[in-house]
JSON list of C-alpha atoms in Angstrom, two decimals:
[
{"chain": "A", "resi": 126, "resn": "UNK", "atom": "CA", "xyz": [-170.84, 45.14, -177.09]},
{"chain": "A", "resi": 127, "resn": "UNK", "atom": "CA", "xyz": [-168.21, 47.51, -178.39]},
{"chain": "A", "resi": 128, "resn": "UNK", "atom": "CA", "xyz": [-164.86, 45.89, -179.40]},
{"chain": "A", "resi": 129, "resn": "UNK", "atom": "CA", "xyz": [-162.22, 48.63, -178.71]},
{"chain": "A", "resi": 130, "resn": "UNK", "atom": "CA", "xyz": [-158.90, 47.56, -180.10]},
{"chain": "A", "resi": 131, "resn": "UNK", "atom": "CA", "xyz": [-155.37, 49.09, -178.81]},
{"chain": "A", "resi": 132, "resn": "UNK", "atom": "CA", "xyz": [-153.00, 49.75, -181.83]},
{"chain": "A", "resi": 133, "resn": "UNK", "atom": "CA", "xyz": [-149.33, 50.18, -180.77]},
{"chain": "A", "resi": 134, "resn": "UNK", "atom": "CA", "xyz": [-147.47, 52.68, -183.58]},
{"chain": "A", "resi": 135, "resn": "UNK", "atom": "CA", "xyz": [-143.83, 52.46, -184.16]},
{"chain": "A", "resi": 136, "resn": "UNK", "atom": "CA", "xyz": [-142.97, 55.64, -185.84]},
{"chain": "A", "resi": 137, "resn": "UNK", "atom": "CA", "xyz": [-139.66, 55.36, -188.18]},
{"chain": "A", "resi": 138, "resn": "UNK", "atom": "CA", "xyz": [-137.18, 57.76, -189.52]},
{"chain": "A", "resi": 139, "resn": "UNK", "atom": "CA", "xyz": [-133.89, 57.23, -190.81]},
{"chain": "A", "resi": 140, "resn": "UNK", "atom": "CA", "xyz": [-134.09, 53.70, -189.11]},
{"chain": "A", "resi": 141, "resn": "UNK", "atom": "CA", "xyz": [-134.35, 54.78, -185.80]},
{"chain": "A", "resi": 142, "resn": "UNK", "atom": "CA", "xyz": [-137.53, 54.35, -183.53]},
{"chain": "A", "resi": 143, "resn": "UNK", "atom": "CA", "xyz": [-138.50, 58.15, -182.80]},
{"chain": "A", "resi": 144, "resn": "UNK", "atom": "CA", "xyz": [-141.42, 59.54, -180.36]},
{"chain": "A", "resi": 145, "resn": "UNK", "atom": "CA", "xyz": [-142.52, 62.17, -183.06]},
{"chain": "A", "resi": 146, "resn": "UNK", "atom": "CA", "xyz": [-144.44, 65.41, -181.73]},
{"chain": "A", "resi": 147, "resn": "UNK", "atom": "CA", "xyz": [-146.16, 66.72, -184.61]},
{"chain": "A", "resi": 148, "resn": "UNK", "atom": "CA", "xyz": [-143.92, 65.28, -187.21]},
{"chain": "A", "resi": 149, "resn": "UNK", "atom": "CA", "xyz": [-141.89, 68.42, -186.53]},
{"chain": "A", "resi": 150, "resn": "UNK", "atom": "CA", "xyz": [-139.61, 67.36, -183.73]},
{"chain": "A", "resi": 151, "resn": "UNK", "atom": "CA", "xyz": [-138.62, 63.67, -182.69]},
{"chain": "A", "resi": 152, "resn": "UNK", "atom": "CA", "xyz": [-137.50, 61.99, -179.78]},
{"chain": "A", "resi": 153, "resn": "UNK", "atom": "CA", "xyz": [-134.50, 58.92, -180.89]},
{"chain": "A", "resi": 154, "resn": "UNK", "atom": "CA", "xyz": [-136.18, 55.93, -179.09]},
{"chain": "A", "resi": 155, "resn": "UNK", "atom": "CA", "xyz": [-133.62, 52.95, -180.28]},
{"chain": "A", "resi": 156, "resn": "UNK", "atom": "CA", "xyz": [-134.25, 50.33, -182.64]},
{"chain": "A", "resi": 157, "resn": "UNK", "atom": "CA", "xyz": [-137.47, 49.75, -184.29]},
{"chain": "A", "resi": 158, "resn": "UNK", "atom": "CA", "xyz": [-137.74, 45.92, -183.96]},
{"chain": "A", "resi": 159, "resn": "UNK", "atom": "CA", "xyz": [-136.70, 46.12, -179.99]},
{"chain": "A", "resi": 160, "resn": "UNK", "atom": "CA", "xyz": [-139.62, 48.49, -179.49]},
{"chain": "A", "resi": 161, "resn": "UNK", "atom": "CA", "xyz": [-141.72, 46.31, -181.61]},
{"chain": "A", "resi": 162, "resn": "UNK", "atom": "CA", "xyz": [-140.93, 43.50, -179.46]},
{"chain": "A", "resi": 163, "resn": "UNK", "atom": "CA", "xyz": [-142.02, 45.66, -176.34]},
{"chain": "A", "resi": 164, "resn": "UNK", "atom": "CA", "xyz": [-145.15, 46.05, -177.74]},
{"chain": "A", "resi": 165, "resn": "UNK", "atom": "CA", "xyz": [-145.63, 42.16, -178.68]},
{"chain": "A", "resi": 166, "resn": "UNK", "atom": "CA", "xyz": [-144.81, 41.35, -175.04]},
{"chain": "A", "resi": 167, "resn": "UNK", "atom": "CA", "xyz": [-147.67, 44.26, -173.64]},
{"chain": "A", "resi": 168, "resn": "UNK", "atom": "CA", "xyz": [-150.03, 42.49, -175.76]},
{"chain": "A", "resi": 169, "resn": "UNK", "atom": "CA", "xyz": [-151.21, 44.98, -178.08]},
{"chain": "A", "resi": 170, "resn": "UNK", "atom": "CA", "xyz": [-154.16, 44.03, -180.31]},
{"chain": "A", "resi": 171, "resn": "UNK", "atom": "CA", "xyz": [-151.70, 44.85, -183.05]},
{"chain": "A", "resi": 172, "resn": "UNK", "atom": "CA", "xyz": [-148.54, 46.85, -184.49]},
{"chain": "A", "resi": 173, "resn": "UNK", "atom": "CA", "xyz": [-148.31, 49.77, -186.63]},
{"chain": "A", "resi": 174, "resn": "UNK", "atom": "CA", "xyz": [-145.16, 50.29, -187.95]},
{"chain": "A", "resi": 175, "resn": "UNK", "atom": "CA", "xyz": [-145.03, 53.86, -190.14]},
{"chain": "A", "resi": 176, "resn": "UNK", "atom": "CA", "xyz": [-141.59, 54.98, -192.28]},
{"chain": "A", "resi": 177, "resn": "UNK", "atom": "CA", "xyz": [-142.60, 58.46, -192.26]},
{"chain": "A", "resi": 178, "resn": "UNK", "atom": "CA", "xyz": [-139.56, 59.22, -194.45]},
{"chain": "A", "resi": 179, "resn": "UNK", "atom": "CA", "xyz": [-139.59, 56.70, -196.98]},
{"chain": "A", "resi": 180, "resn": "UNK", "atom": "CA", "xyz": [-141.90, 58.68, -200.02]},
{"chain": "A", "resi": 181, "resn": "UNK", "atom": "CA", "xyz": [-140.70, 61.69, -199.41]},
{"chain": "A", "resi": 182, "resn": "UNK", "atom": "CA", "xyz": [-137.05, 60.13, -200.35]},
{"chain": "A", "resi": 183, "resn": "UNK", "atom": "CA", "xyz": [-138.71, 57.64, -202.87]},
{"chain": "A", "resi": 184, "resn": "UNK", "atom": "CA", "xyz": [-136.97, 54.88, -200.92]},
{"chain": "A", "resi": 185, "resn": "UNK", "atom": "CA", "xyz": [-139.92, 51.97, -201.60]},
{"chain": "A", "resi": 186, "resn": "UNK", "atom": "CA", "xyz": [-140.70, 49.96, -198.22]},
{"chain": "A", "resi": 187, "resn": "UNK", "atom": "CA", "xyz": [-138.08, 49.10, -196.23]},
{"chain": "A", "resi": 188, "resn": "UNK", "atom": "CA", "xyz": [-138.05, 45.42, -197.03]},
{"chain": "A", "resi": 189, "resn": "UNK", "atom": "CA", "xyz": [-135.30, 44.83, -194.96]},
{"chain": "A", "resi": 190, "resn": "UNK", "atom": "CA", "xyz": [-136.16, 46.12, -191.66]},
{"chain": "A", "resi": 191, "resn": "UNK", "atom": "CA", "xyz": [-139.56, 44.03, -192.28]},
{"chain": "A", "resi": 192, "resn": "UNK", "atom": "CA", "xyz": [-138.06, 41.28, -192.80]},
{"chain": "A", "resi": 193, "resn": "UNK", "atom": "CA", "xyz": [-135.81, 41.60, -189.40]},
{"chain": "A", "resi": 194, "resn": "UNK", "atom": "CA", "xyz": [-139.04, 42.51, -187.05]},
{"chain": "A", "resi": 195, "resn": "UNK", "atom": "CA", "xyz": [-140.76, 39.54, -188.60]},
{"chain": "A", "resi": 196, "resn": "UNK", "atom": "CA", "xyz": [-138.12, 37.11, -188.19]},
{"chain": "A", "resi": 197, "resn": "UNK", "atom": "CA", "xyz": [-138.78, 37.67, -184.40]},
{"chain": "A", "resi": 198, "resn": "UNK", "atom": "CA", "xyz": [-141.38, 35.06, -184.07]},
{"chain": "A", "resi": 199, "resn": "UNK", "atom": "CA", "xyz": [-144.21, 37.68, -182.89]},
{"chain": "A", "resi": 200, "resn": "UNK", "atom": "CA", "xyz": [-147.26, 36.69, -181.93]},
{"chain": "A", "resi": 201, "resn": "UNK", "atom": "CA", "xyz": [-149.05, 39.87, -182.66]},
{"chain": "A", "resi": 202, "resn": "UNK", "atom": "CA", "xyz": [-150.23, 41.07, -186.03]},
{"chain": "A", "resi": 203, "resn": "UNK", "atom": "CA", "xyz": [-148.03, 43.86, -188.39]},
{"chain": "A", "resi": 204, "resn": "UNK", "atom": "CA", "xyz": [-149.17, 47.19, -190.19]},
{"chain": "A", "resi": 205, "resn": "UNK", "atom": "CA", "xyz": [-146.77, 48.89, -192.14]},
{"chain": "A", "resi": 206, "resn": "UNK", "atom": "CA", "xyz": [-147.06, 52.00, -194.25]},
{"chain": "A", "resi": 207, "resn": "UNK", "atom": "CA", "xyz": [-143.97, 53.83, -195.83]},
{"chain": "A", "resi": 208, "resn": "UNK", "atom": "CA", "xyz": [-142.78, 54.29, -199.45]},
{"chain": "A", "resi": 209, "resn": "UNK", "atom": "CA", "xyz": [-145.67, 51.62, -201.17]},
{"chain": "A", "resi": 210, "resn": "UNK", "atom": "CA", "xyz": [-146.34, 53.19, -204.53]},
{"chain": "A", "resi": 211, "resn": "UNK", "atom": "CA", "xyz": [-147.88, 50.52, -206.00]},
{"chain": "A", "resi": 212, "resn": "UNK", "atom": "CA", "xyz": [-149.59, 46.91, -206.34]},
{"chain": "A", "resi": 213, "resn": "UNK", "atom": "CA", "xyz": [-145.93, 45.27, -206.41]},
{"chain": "A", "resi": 214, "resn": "UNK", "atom": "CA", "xyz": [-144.64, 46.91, -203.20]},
{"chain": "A", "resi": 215, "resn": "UNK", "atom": "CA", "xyz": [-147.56, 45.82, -201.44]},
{"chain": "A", "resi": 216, "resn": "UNK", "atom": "CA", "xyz": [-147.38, 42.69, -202.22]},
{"chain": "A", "resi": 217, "resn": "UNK", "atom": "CA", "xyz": [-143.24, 42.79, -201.08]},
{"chain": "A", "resi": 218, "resn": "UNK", "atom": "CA", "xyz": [-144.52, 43.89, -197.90]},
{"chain": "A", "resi": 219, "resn": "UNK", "atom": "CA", "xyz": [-147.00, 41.09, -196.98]},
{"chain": "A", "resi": 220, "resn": "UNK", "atom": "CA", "xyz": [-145.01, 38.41, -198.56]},
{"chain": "A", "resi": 221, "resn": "UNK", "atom": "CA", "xyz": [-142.13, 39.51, -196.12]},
{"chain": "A", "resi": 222, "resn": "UNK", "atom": "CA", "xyz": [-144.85, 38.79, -193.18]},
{"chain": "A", "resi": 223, "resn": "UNK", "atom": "CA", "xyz": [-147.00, 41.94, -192.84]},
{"chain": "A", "resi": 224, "resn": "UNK", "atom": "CA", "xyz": [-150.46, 41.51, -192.12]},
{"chain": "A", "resi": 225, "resn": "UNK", "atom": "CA", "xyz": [-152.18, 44.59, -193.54]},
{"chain": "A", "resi": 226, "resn": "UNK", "atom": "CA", "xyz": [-150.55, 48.07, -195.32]},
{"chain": "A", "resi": 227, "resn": "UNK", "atom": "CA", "xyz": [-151.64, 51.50, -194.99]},
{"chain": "A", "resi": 228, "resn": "UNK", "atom": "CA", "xyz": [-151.03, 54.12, -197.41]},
{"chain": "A", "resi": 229, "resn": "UNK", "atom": "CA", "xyz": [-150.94, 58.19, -197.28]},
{"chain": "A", "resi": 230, "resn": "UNK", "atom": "CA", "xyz": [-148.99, 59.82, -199.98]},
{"chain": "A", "resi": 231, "resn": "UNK", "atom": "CA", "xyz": [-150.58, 57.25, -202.35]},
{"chain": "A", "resi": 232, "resn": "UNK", "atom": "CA", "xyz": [-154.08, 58.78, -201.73]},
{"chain": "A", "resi": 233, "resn": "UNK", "atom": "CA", "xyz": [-152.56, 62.21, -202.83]},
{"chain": "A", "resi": 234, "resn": "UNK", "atom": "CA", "xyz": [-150.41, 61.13, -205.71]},
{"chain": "A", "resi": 235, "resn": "UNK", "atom": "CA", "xyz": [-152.52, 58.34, -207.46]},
{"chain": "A", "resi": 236, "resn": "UNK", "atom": "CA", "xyz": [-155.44, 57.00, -205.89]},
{"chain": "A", "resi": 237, "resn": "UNK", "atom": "CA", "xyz": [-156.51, 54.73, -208.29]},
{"chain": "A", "resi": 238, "resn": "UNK", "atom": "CA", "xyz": [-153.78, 52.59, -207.76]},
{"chain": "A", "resi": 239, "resn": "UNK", "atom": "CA", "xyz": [-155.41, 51.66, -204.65]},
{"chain": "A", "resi": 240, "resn": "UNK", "atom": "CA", "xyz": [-157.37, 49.58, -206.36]},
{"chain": "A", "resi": 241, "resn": "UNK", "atom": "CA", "xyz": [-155.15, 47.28, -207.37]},
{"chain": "A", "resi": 242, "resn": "UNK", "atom": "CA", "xyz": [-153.42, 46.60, -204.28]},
{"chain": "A", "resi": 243, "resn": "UNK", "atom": "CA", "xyz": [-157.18, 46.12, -203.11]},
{"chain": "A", "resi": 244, "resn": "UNK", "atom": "CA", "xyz": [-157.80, 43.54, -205.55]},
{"chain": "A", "resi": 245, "resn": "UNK", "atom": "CA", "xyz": [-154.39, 41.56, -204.63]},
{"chain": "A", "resi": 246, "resn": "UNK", "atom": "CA", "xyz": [-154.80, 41.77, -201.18]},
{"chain": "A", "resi": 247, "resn": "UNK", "atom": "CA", "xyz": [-158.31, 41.50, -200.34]},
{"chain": "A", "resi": 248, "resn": "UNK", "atom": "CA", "xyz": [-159.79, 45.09, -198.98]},
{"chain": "A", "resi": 249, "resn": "UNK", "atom": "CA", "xyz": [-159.23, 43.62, -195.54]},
{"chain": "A", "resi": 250, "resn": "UNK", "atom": "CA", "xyz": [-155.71, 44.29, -196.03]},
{"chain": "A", "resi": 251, "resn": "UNK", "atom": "CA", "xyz": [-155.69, 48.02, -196.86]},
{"chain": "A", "resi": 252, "resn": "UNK", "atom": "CA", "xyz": [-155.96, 50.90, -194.80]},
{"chain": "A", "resi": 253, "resn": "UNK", "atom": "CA", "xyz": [-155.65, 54.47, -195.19]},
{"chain": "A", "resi": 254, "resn": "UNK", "atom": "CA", "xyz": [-153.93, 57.08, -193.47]},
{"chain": "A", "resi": 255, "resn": "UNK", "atom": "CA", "xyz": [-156.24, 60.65, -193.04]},
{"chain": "A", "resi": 256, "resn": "UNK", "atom": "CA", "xyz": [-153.45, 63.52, -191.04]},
{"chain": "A", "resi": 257, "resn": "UNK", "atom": "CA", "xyz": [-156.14, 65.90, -190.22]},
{"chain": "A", "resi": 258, "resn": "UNK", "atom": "CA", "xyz": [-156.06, 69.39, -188.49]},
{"chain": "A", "resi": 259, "resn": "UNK", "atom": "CA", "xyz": [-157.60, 72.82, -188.32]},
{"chain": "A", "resi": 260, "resn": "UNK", "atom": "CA", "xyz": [-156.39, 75.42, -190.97]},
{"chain": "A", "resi": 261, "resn": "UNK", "atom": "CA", "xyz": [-155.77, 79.14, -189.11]},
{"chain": "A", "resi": 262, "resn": "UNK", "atom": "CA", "xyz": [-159.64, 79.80, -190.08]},
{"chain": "A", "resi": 263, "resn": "UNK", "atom": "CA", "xyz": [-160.46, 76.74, -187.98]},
{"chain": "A", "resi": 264, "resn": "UNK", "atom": "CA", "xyz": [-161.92, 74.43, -190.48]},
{"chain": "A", "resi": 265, "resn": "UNK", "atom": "CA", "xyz": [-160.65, 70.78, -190.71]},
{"chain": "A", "resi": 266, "resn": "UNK", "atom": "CA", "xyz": [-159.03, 69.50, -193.54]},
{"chain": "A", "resi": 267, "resn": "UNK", "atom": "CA", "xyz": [-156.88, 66.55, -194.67]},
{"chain": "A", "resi": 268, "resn": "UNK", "atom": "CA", "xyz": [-153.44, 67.51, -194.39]},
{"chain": "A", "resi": 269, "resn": "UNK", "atom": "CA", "xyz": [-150.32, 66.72, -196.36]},
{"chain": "A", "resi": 270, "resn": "UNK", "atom": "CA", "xyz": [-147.22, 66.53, -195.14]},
{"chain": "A", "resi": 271, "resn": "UNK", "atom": "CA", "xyz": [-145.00, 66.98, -198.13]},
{"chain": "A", "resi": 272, "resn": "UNK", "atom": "CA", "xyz": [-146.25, 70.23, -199.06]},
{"chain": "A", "resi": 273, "resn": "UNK", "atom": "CA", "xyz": [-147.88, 71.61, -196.03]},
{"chain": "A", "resi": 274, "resn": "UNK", "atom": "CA", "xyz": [-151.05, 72.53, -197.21]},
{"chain": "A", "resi": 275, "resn": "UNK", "atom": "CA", "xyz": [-154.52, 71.39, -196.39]},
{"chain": "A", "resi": 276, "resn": "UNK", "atom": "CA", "xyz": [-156.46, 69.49, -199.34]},
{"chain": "A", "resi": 277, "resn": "UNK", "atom": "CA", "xyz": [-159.79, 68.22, -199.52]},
{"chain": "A", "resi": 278, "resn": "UNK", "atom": "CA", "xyz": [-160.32, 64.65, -199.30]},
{"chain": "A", "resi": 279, "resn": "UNK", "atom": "CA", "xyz": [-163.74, 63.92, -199.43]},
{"chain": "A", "resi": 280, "resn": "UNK", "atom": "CA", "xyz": [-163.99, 63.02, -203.28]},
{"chain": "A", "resi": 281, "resn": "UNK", "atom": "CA", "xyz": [-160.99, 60.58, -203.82]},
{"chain": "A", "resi": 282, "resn": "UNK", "atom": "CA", "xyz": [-161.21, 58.87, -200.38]},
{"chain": "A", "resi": 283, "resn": "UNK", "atom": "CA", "xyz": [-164.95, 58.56, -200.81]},
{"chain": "A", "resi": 284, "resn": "UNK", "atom": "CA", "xyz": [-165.47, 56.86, -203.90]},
{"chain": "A", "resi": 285, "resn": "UNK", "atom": "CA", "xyz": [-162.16, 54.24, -202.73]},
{"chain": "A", "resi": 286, "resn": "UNK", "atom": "CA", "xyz": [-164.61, 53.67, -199.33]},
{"chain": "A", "resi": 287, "resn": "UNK", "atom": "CA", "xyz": [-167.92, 53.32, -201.70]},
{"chain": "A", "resi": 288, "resn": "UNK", "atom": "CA", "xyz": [-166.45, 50.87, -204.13]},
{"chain": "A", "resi": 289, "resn": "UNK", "atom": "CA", "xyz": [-164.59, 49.16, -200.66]},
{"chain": "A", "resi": 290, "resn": "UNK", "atom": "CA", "xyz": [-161.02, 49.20, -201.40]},
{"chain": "A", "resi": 291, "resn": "UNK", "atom": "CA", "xyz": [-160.44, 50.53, -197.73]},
{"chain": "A", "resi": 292, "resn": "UNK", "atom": "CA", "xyz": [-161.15, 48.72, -194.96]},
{"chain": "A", "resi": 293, "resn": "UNK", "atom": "CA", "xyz": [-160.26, 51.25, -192.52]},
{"chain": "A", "resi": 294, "resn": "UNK", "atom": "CA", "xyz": [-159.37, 54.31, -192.00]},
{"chain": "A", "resi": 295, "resn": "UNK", "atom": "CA", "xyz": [-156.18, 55.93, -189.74]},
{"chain": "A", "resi": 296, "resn": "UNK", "atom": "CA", "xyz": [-157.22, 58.83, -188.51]},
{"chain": "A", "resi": 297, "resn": "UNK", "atom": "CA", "xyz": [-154.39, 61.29, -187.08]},
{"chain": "A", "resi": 298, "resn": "UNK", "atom": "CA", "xyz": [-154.58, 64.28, -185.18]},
{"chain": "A", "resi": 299, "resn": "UNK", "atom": "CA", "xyz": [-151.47, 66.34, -186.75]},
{"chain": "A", "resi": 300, "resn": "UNK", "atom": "CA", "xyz": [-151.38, 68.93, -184.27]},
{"chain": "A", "resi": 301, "resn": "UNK", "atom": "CA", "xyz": [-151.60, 67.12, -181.43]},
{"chain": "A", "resi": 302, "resn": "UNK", "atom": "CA", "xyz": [-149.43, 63.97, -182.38]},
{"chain": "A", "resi": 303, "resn": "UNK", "atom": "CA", "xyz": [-147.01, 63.52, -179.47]},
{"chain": "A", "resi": 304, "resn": "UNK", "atom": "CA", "xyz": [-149.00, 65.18, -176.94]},
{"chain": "A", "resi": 305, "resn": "UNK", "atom": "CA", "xyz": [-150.77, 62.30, -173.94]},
{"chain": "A", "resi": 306, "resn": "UNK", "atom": "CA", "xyz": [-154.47, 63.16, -174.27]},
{"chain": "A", "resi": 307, "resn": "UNK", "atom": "CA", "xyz": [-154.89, 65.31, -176.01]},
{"chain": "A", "resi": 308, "resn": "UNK", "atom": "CA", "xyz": [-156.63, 64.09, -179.52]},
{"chain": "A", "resi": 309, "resn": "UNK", "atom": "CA", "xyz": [-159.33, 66.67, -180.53]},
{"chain": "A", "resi": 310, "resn": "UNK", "atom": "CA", "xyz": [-162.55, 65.14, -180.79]},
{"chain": "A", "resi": 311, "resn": "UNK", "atom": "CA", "xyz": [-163.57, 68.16, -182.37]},
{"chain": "A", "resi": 312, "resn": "UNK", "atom": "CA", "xyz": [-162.09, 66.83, -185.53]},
{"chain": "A", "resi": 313, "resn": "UNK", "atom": "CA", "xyz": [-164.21, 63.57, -185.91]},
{"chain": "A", "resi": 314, "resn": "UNK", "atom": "CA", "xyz": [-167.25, 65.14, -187.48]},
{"chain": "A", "resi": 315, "resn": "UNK", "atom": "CA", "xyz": [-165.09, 65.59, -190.53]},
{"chain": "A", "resi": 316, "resn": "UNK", "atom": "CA", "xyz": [-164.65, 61.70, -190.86]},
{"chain": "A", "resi": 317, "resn": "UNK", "atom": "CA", "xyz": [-167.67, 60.34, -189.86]},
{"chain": "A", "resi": 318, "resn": "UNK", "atom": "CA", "xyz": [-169.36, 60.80, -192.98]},
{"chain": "A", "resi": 319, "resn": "UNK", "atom": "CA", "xyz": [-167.17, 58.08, -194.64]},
{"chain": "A", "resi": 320, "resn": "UNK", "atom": "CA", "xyz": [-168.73, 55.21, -192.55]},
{"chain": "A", "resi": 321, "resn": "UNK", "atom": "CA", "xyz": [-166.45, 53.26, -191.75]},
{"chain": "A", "resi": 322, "resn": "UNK", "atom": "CA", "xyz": [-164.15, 51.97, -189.12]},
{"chain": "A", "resi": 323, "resn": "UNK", "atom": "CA", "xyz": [-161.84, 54.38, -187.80]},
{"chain": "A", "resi": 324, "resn": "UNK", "atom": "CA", "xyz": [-157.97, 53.83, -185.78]},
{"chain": "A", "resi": 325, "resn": "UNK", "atom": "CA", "xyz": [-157.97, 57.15, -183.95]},
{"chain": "A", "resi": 326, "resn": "UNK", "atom": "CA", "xyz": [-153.82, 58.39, -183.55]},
{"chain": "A", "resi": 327, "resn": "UNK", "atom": "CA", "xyz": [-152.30, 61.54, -182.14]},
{"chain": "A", "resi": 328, "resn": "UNK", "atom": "CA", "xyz": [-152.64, 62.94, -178.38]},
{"chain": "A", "resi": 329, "resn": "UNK", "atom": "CA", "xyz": [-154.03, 59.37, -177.23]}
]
């Protein structure tokens, strides 16, 4: 039987909770660790918190707000992703009681480094974040936020999938983030070819 799991995603910036609509426009929600505690009480499977400002202000992760959502005594498990450059803030992150960390501007910047947050972690614990969208031709490609342009994944997020340093991958409709139900399904050809588990965001 197929085990569907319900991710609840906390979306950051400038330490505010924010409903974001296509990372272009956001919503102020309140504080992240009261909406994290709403989603603990809904009993979500488990809880995605993303600093979508942190690398693009080379800020690290944001130990501190970490360390005040998991001083809350949840019972659900913690995702975070925002500003981890490296094995050592990783490592921060999960010591100060995340479960698992995704990266995104790491895949772009230096890949290989991946690896060795794999290796301290245990692939289990690593995830990947994949922004996709259709370019004005209408192909899909991997998007990236900091300069706005479409890459092409396929060779460095590959090979970090065939030697399993990812255990999953977050895959996030760009255009229709902040939209209810409206995630393009359109787009999933373009990922299934990795084979491998897959945390579908955006219009859902």
């Amino acid at each position: 039987m197929l085990k569907k799991r319900f991710v609840g995603v906390v979306t950051v910036r400038q330490g505010w909770a924010v409903q974001s609509f296509g990372y272009n426009r956001y919503l102020p929600l309140g504080k992240p660790e009261c909406v994290v505690e709403n989603l603990d009480r809904w009993g979500v499977d488990e809880i995605f918190i993303q600093e979508i400002d942190r690398s693009s202000y080379q800020l690290g992760p944001n130990i501190s707000l970490i360390n005040k959502i998991a001083s809350r005594g949840l019972s659900t498990p913690l995702l975070y992703a925002g500003g981890i450059t490296c094995e050592a803030d990783a490592v921060a992150v999960v010591r100060s009681g995340v479960e698992r960390v995704c990266v995104d501007s790491l895949l772009h910047d230096n890949p290989n480094e991946l690896r060795n947050i794999a290796n301290a972690l245990g692939t289990q614990a690593v995830l990947a974040s994949l922004p996709i969208a259709k370019d004005q031709n209408g192909n899909v490609g991997w998007y990236c936020y900091r300069t706005k342009r479409f890459v092409d994944p396929c060779q460095n997020v590959q090979s970090l999938i065939d030697d399993n340093m990812v255990s999953e991958l977050i895959v996030i409709d760009k255009e229709n983030e902040g939209k209810p139900n409206q995630f393009d399904f359109d787009l999933l050809p373009f990922v299934k070819e990795f084979n491998i588990p897959l945390i579908l965001f955006g219009g859902l």
